[in-house]
Coordinates of C-alpha atoms and ligand atoms in Angstrom, one line a residue:
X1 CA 104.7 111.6 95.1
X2 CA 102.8 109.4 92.8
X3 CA 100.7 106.8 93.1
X4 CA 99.2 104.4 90.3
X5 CA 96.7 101.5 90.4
X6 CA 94.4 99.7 88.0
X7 CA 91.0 99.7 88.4
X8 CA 90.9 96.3 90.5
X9 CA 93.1 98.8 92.8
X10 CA 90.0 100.6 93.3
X11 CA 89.8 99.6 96.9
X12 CA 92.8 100.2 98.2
X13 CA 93.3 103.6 96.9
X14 CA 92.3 105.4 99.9
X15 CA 94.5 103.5 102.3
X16 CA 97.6 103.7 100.1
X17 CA 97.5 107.6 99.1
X18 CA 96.7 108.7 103.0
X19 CA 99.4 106.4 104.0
X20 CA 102.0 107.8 101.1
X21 CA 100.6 111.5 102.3
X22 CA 101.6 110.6 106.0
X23 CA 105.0 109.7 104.7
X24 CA 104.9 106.1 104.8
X25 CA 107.6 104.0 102.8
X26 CA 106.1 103.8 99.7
X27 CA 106.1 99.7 100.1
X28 CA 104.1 99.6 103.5
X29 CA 101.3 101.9 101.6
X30 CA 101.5 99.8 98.4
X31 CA 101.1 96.5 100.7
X32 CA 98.2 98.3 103.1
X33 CA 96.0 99.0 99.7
X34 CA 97.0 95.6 97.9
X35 CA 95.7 93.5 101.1
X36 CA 92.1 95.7 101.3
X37 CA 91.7 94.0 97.7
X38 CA 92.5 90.7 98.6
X39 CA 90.6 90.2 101.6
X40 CA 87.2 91.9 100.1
X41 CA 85.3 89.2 98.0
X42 CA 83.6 91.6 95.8
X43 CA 87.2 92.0 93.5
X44 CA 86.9 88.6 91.1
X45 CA 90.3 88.5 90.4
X46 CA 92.6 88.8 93.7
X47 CA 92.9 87.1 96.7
X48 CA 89.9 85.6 98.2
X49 CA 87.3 85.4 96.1
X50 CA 89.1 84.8 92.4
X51 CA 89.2 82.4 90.6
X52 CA 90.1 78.7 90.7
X53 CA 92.2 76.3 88.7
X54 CA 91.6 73.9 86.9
X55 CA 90.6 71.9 89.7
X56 CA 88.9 74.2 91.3
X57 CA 91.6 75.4 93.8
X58 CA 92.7 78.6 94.7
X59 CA 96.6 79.2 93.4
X60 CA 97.1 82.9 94.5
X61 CA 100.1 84.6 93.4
X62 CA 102.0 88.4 94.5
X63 CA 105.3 90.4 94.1
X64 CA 106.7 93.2 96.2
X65 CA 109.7 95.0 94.8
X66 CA 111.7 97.9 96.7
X67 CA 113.0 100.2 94.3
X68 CA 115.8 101.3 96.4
X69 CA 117.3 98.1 97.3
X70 CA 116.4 96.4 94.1
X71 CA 115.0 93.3 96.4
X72 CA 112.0 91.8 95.6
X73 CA 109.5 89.2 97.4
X74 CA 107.0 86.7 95.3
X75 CA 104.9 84.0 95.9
X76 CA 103.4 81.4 93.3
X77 CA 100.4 79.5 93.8
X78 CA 99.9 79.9 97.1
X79 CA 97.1 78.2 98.2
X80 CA 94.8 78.6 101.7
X81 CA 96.5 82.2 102.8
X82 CA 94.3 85.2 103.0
X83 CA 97.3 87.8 102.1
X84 CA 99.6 86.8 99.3
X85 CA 101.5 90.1 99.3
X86 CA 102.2 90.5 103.0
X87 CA 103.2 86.6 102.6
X88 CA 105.7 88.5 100.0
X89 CA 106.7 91.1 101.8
X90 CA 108.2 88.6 104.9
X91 CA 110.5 86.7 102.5
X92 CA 112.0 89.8 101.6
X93 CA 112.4 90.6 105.0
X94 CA 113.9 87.3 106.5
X95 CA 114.6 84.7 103.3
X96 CA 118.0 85.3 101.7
X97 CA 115.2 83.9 98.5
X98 CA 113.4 86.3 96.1
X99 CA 110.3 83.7 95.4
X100 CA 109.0 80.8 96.8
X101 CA 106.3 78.5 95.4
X102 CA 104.0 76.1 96.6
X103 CA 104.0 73.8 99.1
X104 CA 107.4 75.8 100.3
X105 CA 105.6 79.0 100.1
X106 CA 102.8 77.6 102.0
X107 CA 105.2 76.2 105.0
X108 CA 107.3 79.9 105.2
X109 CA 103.2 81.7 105.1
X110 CA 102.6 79.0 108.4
X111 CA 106.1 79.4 109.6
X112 CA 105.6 83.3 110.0
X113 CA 101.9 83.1 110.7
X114 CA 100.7 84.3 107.9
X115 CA 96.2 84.7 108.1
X116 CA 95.0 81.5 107.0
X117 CA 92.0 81.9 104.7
X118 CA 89.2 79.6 102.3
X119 CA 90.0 81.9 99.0
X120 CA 87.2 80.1 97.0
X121 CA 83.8 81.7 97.8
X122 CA 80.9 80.0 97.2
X123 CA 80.1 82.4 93.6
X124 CA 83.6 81.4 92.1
X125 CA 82.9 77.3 93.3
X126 CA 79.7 77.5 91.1
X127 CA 81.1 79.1 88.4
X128 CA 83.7 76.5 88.5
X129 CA 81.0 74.1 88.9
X130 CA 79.6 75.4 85.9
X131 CA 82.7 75.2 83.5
X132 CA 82.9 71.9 85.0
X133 CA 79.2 70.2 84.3
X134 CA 79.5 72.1 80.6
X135 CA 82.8 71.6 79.3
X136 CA 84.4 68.6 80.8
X137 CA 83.8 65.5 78.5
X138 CA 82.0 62.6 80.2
X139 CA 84.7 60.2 80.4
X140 CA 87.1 63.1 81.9
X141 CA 84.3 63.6 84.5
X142 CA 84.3 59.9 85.9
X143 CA 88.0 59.5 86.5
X144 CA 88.4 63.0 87.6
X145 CA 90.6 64.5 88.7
X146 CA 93.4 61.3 87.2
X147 CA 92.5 62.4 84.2
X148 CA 95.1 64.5 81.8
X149 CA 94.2 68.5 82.4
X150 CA 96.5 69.3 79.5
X151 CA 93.6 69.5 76.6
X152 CA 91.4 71.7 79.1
X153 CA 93.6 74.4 79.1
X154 CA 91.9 75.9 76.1
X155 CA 89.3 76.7 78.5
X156 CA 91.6 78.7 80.5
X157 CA 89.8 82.2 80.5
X158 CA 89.0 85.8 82.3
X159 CA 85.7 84.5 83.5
X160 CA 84.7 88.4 83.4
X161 CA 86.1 89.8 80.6
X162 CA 88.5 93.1 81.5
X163 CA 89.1 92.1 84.9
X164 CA 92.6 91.8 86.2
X165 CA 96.0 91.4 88.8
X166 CA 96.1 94.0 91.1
X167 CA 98.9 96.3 90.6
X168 CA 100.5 99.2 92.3
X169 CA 103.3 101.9 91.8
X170 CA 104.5 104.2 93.8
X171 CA 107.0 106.8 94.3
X172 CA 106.8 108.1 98.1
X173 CA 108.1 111.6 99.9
X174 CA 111.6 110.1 100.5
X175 CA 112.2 109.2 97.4
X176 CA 111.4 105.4 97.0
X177 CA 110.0 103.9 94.1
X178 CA 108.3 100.1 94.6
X179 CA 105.8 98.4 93.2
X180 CA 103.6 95.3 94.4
X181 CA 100.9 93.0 92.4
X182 CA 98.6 90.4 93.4
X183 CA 96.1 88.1 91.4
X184 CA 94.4 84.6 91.5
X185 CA 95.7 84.5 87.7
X186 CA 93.6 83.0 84.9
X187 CA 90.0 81.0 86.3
X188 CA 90.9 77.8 85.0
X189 CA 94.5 77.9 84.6
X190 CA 96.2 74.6 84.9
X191 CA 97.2 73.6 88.3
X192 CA 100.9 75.3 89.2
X193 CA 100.7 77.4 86.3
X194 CA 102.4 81.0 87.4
X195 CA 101.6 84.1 85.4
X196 CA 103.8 86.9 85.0
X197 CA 102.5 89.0 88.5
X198 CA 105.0 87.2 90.8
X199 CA 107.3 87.2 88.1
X200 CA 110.0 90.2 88.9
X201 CA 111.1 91.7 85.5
X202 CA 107.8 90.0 83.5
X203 CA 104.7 91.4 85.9
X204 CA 106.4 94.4 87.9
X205 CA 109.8 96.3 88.2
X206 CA 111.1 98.7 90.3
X207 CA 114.0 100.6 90.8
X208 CA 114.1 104.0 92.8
X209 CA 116.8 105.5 89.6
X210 CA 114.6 105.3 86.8
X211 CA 111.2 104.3 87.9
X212 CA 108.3 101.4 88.1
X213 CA 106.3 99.0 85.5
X214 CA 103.7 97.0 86.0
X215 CA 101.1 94.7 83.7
X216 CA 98.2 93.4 83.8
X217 CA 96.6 90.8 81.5
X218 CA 97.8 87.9 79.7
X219 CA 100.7 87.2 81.7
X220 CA 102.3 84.3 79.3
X221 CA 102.8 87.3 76.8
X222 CA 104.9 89.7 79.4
X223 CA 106.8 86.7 80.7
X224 CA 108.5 86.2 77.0
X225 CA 109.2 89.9 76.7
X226 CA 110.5 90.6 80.4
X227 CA 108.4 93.8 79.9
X228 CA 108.4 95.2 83.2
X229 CA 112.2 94.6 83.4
X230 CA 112.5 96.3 79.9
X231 CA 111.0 99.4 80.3
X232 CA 112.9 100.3 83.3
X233 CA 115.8 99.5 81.4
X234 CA 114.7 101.4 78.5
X235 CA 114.0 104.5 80.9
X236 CA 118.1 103.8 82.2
X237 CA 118.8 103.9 78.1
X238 CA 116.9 107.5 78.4
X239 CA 113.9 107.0 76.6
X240 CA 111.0 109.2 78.6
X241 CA 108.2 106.5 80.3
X242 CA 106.0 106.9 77.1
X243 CA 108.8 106.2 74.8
X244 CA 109.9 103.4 77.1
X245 CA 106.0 101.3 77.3
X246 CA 106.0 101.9 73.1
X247 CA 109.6 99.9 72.9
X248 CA 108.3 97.1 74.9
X249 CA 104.7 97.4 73.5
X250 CA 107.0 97.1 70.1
X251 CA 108.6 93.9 71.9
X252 CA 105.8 92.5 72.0
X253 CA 104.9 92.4 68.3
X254 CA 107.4 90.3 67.8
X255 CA 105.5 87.4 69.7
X256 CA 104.5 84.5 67.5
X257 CA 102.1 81.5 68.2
X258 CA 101.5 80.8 72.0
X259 CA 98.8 82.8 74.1
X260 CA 98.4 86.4 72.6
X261 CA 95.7 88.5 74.1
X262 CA 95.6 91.5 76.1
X263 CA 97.6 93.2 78.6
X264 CA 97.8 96.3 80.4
X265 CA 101.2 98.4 80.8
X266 CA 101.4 101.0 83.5
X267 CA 104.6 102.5 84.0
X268 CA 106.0 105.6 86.3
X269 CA 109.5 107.5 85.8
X270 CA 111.1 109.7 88.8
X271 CA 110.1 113.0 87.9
X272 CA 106.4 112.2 88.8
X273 CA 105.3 111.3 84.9
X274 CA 103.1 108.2 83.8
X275 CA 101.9 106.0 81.0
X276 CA 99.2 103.6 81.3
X277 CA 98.4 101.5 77.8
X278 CA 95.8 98.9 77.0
X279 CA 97.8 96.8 74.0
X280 CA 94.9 94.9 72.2
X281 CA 92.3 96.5 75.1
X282 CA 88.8 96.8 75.3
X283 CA 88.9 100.1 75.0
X284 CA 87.5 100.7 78.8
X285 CA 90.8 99.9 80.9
X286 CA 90.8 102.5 83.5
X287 CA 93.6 103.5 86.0
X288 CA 93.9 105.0 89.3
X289 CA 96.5 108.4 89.2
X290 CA 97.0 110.0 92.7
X291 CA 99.8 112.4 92.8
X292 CA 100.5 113.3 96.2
X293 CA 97.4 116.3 96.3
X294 CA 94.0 116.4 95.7
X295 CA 91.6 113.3 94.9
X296 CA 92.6 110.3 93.2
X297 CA 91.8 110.5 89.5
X298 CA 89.9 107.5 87.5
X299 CA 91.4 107.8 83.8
X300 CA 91.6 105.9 80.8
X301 CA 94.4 103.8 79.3
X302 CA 95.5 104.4 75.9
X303 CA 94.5 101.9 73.9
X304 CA 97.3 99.8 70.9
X305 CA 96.6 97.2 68.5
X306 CA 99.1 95.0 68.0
X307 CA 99.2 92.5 65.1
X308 CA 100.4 88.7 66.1
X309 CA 100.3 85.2 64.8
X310 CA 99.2 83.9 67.9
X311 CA 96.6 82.4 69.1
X312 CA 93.7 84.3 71.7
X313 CA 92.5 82.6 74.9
X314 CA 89.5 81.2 73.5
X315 CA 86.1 80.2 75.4
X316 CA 82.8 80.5 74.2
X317 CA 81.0 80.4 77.6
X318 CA 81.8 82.9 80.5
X319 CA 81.0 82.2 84.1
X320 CA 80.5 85.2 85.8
X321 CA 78.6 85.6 89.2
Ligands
LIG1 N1 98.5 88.9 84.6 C1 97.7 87.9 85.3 C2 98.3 86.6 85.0 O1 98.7 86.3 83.9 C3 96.3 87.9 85.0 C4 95.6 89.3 84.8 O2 96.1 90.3 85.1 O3 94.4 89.3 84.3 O4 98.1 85.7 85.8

């Protein structure tokens, strides 16, 4: 058994590794940890209490995948639901769909049920606020919100620098590898804009032959590389998990122009190994290993420069709480 979450995971932790120790399916303890995060406030980047668009809504995105079945569940820009990932978890379970966006991922959330919730807490509407009485220009402000959004999206940031999309891997007793993410994606990001954590093959992977990827960060880089996709692939190919993050780390350096920042790749093979790499990090991404005994352990990512032509998220403000 394995278990692997990034710091944002922090929270659900405890619920997923007793649940994977009980012998829960591996995507029932992923989904019990992921919805801890997004119904507590306190984690700025998932669920309730993230961040807002552009225009100040919250568009919440998650993925399930089942390794052993190779189906997947995703929603994109969800708005006014307080569990993304369970909201997931239902289309894999009655949709003959993989990913529903929306206004038609909304109706299926209120069609099963699904918790309604206000995602925008009061910190993250002042912080929007904030962005908002700074940065938008004065003739922007008075026919907001008919106004083109388009030359605002420079502003799209990480309102606290290093914070991320939950994700989760893990390989339970039977045998199962799945995975599952959630996020509010970028504060500021254009309205309908999806990143790559409901993206199967860009923001997570799973399949129960090789193993699982998942990445954090900027999402627009991992959706051009399919790097989640790739490095499961690149385990089928043979290469070990570490061999298999460097080849799509290496992927990535091939980027040119667009968004380039950072992003984190964790990654887990069957045999119960890991990588976990922070490509153009801080230097102070941290993971959560748990494997199947003893506490979970808080370790560091390895960090990778990569060189690119591209352009960084830029912002000269932040907006934290
Ligand atoms: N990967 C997420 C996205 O692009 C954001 C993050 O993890 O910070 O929406």
């Amino acid at each position: 058994m394995i278990l692997v979450t990034n710091n944002e995971g922090t929270l659900g932790v405890p619920a997923t590794a007793r649940m994977l120790a009980e012998g829960a399916h591996a995507l029932d303890a992923i989904e019990a940890g992921i919805q801890v995060i997004e119904a507590d406030p306190s984690v700025r980047t998932v669920g309730r209490g993230g961040w807002p668009n552009l225009l100040g809504e919250m568009e919440l995105d998650a993925c399930m995948m089942d390794g052993s079945t190779l189906r997947s569940g995703a929603v994109g820009a969800l708005q006014g639901f307080l569990h993304p990932v369970s909201v997931a978890r239902e289309i894999m379970r009655r949709l003959p769909h993989e990913f529903l966006v929306g206004d038609g991922a909304a109706r299926f959330a209120r069609e099963i049920g699904a918790e309604p919730a206000d995602n925008l807490i009061e910190a993250s509407r002042r912080a929007w606020q904030a962005w908002f009485d700074n940065e938008v220009p004065e003739q922007q402000k008075s026919a907001w919100p008919d106004t083109p959004l388009a030359p605002l999206c420079c502003h799209a940031i990480d309102p606290e620098v290093g914070r991320d999309t939950t994700v989760f891997l893990a390989h339970d007793a039977a045998g199962n590898i799945c995975c599952g993410t959630s996020t509010s994606g970028w504060g500021w990001k254009y309205p309908g804009r999806l990143g790559d954590s409901p993206i199967v093959g860009a923001g997570s992977y799973a399949d129960t032959r090789f193993g699982a990827a998942a990445c954090t960060g900027a999402g627009e880089m991992t959706v051009r590389c399919g790097t989640a996709r790739s490095i499961v692939l690149y385990m089928k190919k043979g290469a070990g998990v570490a061999d298999a993050v460097a080849e799509a780390v290496d992927d990535m350096r091939a980027l040119k122009g667009g968004l380039i920042s950072r992003v984190t790749i964790h990654a887990i093979d069957t045999k119960g190994n890991h990588k976990v790499v922070a490509v153009n990090g801080a230097g102070d991404n941290k993971y959560w290993l748990w494997e199947g005994q003893g506490e979970p352990r808080l370790l560091a990512a390895e960090p990778v420069v990569i060189t690119t032509a591209g352009t960084r998220a830029t912002t000269t403000t932040r907006y934290t709480r």
